[in-house]
Amino acid sequence: MPTSFAVTTRTTASVEDLFDASLSIDHHLDSMRSSGERAVAGVTSGTTGLGESVTWRARHFGIRFTMTSRITALDRPHRFVDEQTRGPFRSFRHEHVFRSEGTRTVMVDTLTVESPTLGVPAFGTLVERLILVPYLRRLIRQRNAHLVAAVAPTGSSS
């Protein structure tokens, strides 16, 4: 059974700047440097767009993973969705939503993931809730902090 969670980031960066930075392969790679993440196929630098894919290779939990994702929806500067087309998850969907609230920009990342069951469905659910979701939540927060630092005035996130 898939598990969903959301991470909300607030900043003074403009909706447009944050949206564009979120589609940047280069910013993504910089934010994931600790996992040695690389873009190895598809769009490997610059900005990705609707219908385009990228294959990522990284090391998480000491294991090398390869995952291909495609931008399946894009409404600049309000929303885009990337989804795994090949990789370690049974399913992986990441919706990025951007909106203005007064002088602030709010970015909401909603991830819906389903890990492999490895033959035991309850095991996959347990792994998702106890290990995978907390880990992914930290990665998204790390990525968002990098994006905000790259496009916003100093000290402008919460």
PDB file of C-alpha atoms in Angstrom, residues 77-128:
ATOM      1  CA  PRO A  77       5.004  28.307 -12.110  1.00  0.00           C
ATOM      2  CA  HIS A  78       2.367  26.555 -10.021  1.00  0.00           C
ATOM      3  CA  ARG A  79       2.907  22.804 -10.192  1.00  0.00           C
ATOM      4  CA  PHE A  80       4.832  19.919 -11.664  1.00  0.00           C
ATOM      5  CA  VAL A  81       4.938  16.185 -11.062  1.00  0.00           C
ATOM      6  CA  ASP A  82       7.770  13.719 -11.506  1.00  0.00           C
ATOM      7  CA  GLU A  83       7.179   9.977 -11.415  1.00  0.00           C
ATOM      8  CA  GLN A  84       9.452   6.956 -11.444  1.00  0.00           C
ATOM      9  CA  THR A  85       9.329   5.068 -14.728  1.00  0.00           C
ATOM     10  CA  ARG A  86      12.019   2.578 -13.710  1.00  0.00           C
ATOM     11  CA  GLY A  87      13.765   1.984 -10.431  1.00  0.00           C
ATOM     12  CA  PRO A  88      13.713   0.536  -6.948  1.00  0.00           C
ATOM     13  CA  PHE A  89      10.184   1.530  -5.891  1.00  0.00           C
ATOM     14  CA  ARG A  90       6.929  -0.195  -6.794  1.00  0.00           C
ATOM     15  CA  SER A  91       5.786   3.403  -7.339  1.00  0.00           C
ATOM     16  CA  PHE A  92       7.217   6.852  -6.689  1.00  0.00           C
ATOM     17  CA  ARG A  93       5.332  10.108  -7.381  1.00  0.00           C
ATOM     18  CA  HIS A  94       6.536  13.578  -6.354  1.00  0.00           C
ATOM     19  CA  GLU A  95       4.159  16.517  -6.737  1.00  0.00           C
ATOM     20  CA  HIS A  96       5.663  20.008  -6.379  1.00  0.00           C
ATOM     21  CA  VAL A  97       3.171  22.848  -5.730  1.00  0.00           C
ATOM     22  CA  PHE A  98       4.079  26.543  -5.487  1.00  0.00           C
ATOM     23  CA  ARG A  99       1.856  29.403  -4.327  1.00  0.00           C
ATOM     24  CA  SER A 100       2.115  32.924  -2.977  1.00  0.00           C
ATOM     25  CA  GLU A 101       0.873  33.839   0.484  1.00  0.00           C
ATOM     26  CA  GLY A 102       1.306  37.571   0.858  1.00  0.00           C
ATOM     27  CA  THR A 103       5.018  38.301   0.500  1.00  0.00           C
ATOM     28  CA  ARG A 104       5.993  34.649   0.972  1.00  0.00           C
ATOM     29  CA  THR A 105       6.193  31.696  -1.373  1.00  0.00           C
ATOM     30  CA  VAL A 106       4.966  28.346  -0.137  1.00  0.00           C
ATOM     31  CA  MET A 107       6.335  25.199  -1.734  1.00  0.00           C
ATOM     32  CA  VAL A 108       4.623  21.911  -0.887  1.00  0.00           C
ATOM     33  CA  ASP A 109       6.277  18.642  -1.879  1.00  0.00           C
ATOM     34  CA  THR A 110       3.925  15.674  -1.702  1.00  0.00           C
ATOM     35  CA  LEU A 111       5.539  12.275  -2.154  1.00  0.00           C
ATOM     36  CA  THR A 112       3.653   9.037  -2.618  1.00  0.00           C
ATOM     37  CA  VAL A 113       5.889   5.987  -2.476  1.00  0.00           C
ATOM     38  CA  GLU A 114       5.450   2.269  -2.446  1.00  0.00           C
ATOM     39  CA  SER A 115       8.440   0.097  -1.713  1.00  0.00           C
ATOM     40  CA  PRO A 116       8.880  -3.421  -3.041  1.00  0.00           C
ATOM     41  CA  THR A 117       7.216  -6.028  -0.849  1.00  0.00           C
ATOM     42  CA  LEU A 118      10.076  -8.496  -1.181  1.00  0.00           C
ATOM     43  CA  GLY A 119       7.415 -11.182  -1.055  1.00  0.00           C
ATOM     44  CA  VAL A 120       5.974  -9.985   2.262  1.00  0.00           C
ATOM     45  CA  PRO A 121       3.516  -7.035   1.859  1.00  0.00           C
ATOM     46  CA  ALA A 122       3.605  -6.116   5.552  1.00  0.00           C
ATOM     47  CA  PHE A 123       7.413  -5.872   5.366  1.00  0.00           C
ATOM     48  CA  GLY A 124       7.226  -3.241   2.607  1.00  0.00           C
ATOM     49  CA  THR A 125       4.751  -1.153   4.601  1.00  0.00           C
ATOM     50  CA  LEU A 126       6.881  -1.395   7.727  1.00  0.00           C
ATOM     51  CA  VAL A 127      10.029  -0.368   5.830  1.00  0.00           C
ATOM     52  CA  GLU A 128       8.184   2.587   4.255  1.00  0.00           C
TER      53      GLU A 128
END
